[in-house]
mmCIF file of C-alpha atoms in Angstrom:
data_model
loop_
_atom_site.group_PDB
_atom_site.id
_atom_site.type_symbol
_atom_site.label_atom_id
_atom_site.label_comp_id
_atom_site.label_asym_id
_atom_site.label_seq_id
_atom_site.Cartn_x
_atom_site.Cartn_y
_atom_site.Cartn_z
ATOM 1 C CA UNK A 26 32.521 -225.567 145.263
ATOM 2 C CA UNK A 27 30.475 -228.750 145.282
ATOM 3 C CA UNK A 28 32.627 -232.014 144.534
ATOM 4 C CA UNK A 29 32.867 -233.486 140.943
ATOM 5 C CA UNK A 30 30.113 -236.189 140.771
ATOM 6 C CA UNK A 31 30.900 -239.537 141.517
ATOM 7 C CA UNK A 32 29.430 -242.597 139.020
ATOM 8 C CA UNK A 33 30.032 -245.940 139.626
ATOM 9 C CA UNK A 34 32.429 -246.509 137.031
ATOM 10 C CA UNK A 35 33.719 -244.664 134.515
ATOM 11 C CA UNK A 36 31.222 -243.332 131.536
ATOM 12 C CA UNK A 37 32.203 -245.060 128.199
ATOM 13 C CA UNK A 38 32.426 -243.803 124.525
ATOM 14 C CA UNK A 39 33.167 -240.258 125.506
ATOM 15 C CA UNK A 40 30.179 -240.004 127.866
ATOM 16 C CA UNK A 41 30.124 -237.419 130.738
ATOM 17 C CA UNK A 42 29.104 -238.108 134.882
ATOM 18 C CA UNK A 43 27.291 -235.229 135.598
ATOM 19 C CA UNK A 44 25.314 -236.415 138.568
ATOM 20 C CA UNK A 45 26.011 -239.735 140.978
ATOM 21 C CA UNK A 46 25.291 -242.648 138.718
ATOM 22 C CA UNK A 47 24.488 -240.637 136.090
ATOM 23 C CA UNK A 48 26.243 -240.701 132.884
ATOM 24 C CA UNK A 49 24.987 -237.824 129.976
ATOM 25 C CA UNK A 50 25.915 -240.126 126.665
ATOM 26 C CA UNK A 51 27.158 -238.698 123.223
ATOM 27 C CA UNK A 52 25.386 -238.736 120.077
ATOM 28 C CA UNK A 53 25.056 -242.275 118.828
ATOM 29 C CA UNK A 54 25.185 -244.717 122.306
ATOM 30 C CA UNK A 55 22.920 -245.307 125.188
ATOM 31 C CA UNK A 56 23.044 -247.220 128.185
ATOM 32 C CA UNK A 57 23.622 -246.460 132.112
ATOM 33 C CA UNK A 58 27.828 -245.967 131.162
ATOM 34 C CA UNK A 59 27.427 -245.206 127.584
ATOM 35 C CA UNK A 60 27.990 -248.624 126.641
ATOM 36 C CA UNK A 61 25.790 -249.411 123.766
ATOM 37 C CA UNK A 62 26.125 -248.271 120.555
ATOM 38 C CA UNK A 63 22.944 -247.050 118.907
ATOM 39 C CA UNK A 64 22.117 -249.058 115.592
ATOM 40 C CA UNK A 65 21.029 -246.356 113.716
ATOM 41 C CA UNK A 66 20.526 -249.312 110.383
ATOM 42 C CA UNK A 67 18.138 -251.430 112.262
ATOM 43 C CA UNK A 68 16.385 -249.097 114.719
ATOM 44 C CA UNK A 69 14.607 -247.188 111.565
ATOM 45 C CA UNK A 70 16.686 -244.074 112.097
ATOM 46 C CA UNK A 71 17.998 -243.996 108.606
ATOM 47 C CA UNK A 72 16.686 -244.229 105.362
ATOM 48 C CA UNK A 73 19.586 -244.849 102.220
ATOM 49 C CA UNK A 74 19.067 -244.099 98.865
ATOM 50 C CA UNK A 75 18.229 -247.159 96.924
ATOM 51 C CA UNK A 76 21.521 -247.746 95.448
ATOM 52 C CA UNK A 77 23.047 -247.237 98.769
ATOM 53 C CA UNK A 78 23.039 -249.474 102.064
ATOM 54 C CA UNK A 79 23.060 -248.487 105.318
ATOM 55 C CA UNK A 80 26.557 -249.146 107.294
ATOM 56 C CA UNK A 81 26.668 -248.638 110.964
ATOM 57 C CA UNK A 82 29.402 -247.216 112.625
ATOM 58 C CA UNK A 83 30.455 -246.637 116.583
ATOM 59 C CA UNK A 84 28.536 -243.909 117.399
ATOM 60 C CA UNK A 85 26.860 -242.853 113.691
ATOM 61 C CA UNK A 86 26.055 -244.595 110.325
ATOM 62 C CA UNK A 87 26.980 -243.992 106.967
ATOM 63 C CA UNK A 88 24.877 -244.824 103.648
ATOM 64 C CA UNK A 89 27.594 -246.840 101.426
ATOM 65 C CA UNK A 90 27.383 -247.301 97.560
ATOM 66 C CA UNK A 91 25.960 -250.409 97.202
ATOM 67 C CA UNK A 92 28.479 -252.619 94.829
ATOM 68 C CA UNK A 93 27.642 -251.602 91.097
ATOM 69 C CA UNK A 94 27.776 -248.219 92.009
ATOM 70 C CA UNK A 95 30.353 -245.148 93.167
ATOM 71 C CA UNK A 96 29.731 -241.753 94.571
ATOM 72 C CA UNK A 97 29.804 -239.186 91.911
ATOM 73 C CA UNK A 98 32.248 -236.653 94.403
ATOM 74 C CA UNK A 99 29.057 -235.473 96.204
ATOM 75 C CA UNK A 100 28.802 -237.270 98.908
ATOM 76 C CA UNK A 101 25.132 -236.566 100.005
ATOM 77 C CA UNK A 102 24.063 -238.235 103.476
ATOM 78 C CA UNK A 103 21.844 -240.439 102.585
ATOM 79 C CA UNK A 104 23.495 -242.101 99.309
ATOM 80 C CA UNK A 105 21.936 -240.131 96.330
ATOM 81 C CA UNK A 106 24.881 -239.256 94.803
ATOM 82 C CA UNK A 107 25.581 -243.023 94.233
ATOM 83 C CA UNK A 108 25.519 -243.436 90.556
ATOM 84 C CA UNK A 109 25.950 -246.515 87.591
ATOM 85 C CA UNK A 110 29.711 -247.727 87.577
ATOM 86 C CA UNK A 111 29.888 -248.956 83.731
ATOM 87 C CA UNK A 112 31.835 -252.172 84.348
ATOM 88 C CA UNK A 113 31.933 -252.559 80.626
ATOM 89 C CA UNK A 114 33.092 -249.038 79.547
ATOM 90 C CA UNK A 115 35.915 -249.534 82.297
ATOM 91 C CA UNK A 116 36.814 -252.898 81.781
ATOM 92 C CA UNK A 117 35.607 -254.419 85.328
ATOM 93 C CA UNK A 118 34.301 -257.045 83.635
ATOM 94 C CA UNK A 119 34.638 -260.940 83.717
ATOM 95 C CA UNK A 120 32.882 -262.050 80.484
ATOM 96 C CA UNK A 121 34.542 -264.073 78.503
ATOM 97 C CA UNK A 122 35.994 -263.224 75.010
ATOM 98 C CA UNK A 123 33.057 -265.014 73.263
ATOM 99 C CA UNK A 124 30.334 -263.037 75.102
ATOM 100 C CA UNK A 125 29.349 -259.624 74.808
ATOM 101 C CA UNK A 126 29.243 -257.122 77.712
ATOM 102 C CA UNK A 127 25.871 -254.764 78.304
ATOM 103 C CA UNK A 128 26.057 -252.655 80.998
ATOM 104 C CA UNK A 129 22.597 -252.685 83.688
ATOM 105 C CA UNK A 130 22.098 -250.583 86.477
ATOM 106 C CA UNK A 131 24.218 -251.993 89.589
ATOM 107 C CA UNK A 132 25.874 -254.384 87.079
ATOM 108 C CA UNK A 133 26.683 -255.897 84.247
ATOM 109 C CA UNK A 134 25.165 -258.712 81.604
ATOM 110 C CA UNK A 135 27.265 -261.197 79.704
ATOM 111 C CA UNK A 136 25.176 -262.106 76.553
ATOM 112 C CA UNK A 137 26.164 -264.662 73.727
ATOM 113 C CA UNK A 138 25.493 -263.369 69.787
ATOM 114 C CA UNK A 139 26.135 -266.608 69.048
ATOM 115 C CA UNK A 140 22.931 -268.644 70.913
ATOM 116 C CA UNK A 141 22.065 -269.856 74.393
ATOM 117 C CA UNK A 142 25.674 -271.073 75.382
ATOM 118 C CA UNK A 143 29.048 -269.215 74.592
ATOM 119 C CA UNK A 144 31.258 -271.420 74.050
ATOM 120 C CA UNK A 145 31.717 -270.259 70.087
ATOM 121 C CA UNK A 146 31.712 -273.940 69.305
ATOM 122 C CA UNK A 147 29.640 -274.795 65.857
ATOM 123 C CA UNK A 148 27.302 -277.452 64.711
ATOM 124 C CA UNK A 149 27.635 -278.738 61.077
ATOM 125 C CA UNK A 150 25.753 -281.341 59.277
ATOM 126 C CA UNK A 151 24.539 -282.545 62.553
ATOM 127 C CA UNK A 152 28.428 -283.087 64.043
ATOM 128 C CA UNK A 153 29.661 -281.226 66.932
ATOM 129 C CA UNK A 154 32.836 -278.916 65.650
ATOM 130 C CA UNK A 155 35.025 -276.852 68.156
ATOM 131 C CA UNK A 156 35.461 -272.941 68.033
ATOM 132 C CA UNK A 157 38.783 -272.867 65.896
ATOM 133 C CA UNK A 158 38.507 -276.068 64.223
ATOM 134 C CA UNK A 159 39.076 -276.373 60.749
ATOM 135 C CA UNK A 160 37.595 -279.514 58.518
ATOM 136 C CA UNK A 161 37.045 -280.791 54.649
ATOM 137 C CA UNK A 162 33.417 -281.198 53.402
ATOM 138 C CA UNK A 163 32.984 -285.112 53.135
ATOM 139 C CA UNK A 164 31.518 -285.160 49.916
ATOM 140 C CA UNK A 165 34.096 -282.085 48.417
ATOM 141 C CA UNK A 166 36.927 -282.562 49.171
ATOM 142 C CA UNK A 167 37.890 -279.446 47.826
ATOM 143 C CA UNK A 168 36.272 -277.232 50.175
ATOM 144 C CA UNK A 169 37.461 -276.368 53.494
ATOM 145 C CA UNK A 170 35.260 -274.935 56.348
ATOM 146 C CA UNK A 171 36.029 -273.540 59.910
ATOM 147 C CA UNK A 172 34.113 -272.832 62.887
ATOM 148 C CA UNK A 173 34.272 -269.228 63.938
ATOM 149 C CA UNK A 174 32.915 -268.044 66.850
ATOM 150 C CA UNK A 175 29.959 -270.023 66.832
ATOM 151 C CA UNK A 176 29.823 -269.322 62.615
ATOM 152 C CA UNK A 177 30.252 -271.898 60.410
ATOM 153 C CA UNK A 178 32.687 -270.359 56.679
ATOM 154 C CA UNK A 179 33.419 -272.542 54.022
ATOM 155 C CA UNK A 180 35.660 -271.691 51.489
ATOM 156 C CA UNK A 181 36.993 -273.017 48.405
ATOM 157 C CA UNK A 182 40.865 -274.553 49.461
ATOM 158 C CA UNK A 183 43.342 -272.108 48.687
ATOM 159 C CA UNK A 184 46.122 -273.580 45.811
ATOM 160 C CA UNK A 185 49.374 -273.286 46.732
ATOM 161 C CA UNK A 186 51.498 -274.207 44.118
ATOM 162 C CA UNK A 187 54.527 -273.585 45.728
ATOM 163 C CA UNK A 188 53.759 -275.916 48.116
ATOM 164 C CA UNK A 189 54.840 -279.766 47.701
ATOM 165 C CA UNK A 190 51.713 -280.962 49.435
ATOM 166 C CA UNK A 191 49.191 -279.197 46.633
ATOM 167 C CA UNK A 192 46.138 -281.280 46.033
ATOM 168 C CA UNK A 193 46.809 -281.737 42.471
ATOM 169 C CA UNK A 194 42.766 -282.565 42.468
ATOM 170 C CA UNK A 195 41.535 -279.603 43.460
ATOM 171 C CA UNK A 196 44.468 -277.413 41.932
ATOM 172 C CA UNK A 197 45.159 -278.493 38.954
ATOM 173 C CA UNK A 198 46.615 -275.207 37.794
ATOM 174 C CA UNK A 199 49.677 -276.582 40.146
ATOM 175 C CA UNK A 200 50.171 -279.464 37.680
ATOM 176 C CA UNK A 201 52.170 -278.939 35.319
ATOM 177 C CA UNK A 202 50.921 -281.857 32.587
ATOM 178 C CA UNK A 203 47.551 -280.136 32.750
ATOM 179 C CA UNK A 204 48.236 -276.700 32.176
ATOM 180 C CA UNK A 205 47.079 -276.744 28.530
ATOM 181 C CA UNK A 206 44.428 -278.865 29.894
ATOM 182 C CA UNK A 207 40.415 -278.164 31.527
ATOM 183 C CA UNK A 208 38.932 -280.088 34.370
ATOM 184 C CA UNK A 209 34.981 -280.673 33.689
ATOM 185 C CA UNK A 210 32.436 -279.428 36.301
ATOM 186 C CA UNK A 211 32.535 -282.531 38.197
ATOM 187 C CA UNK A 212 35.914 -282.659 38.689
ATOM 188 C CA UNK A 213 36.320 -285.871 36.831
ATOM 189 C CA UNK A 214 36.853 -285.359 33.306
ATOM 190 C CA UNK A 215 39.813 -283.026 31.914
ATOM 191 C CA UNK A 216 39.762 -281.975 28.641
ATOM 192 C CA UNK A 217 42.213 -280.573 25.843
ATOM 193 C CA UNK A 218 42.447 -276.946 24.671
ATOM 194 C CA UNK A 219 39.401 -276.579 22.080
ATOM 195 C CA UNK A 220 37.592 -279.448 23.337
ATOM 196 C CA UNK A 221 33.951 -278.477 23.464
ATOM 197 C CA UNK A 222 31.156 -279.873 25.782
ATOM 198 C CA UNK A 223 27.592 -279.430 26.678
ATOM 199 C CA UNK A 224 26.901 -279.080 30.475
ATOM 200 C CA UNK A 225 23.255 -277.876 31.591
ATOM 201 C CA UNK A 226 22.277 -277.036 28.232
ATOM 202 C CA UNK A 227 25.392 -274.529 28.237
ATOM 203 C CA UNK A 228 28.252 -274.983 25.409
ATOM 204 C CA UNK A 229 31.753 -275.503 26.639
ATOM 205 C CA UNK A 230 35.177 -274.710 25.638
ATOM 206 C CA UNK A 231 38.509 -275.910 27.440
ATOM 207 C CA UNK A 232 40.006 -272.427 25.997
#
């Protein structure tokens, strides 16, 4: 029986001395002692799936879902069974409440229905007003507008007349002294019940 051969040093990464100096390598490294590890990524030996990117590995490579996508359970070789994660459908999202989230492949869009920027705030009669904020109309006093979302809603103000703060001007159903009583269109004349008037060719009656 001939004598085991003899390398000079030991063969690495599984590799197997089958002749003096001579080491037989295992799939995936080269070199005189198995030392290297073939790059199987950047020597051209691979070719991944588009949504998929090559990942080398000690001795062999793997094609990994690129992020944006998972594998759909198949598991193919070379990364076609990465597929579309729907970041919005799943909530793996980070737009903000005021944005709206469209799903792309590999990822995901933010968009604003409001404009260019998100922030929801509103612009009114050429002044600046916060997402939230609620104002009175300078010139009626008697409406009240807020800025939703980017959406400017005015209103007429709601008359509380419960309430100890009611603006008797605006609500003058709340005042007692005027209940028998009508307020003209422009909020500056009252009249009695019966009293008749003519506003834009239209006859009144304080009923």
């Amino acid at each position: 029986m001939s004598p085991p051969a003899l390398c000079d040093g030991l063969c690495q990464n599984g590799g197997s001395c089958v002749n003096p100096d001579t080491c037989t390598c295992q799939q995936g490294f080269t070199g005189k002692r198995c030392e290297t590890d073939i790059d199987e990524c950047t020597d051209g030996f691979v070719e991944c799936d588009s949504r998929a990117i090559c990942v080398n590995l000690p001795g062999w490579y793997h094609c990994e879902c690129r992020d944006g996508y998972h594998d759909n359970g198949m598991f193919s070789a070379n990364g076609e069974s990465c597929e579309d994660i729907d970041e919005c459908a799943t909530d793996r999202h980070s737009c903000a409440n005021d944005t709206v989230c469209f799903n792309v492949d590999g990822g995901y869009d933010c968009r604003c229905p409001h404009g260019k920027n998100c922030t929801g705030d509103c612009n009114h009669d050429n002044k600046h007003k916060h997402n939230g904020q609620i104002w009175v109309l300078d010139n009626d006093r008697c409406s009240v507008c807020s800025c939703q979302s980017g959406l400017v809603m005015c209103r007429r103000m709601v008359c509380d007349c419960e309430s100890t703060t009611a603006d008797l001007f605006c609500c003058p159903e709340c005042n007692p002294g005027l209940s028998s009583k009508c307020l003209h269109q422009n909020r500056l004349i009252t009249y009695s019940s019966g009293d008749t008037w003519v506003e834009n060719c239209q006859q009144c009656q304080c009923m």
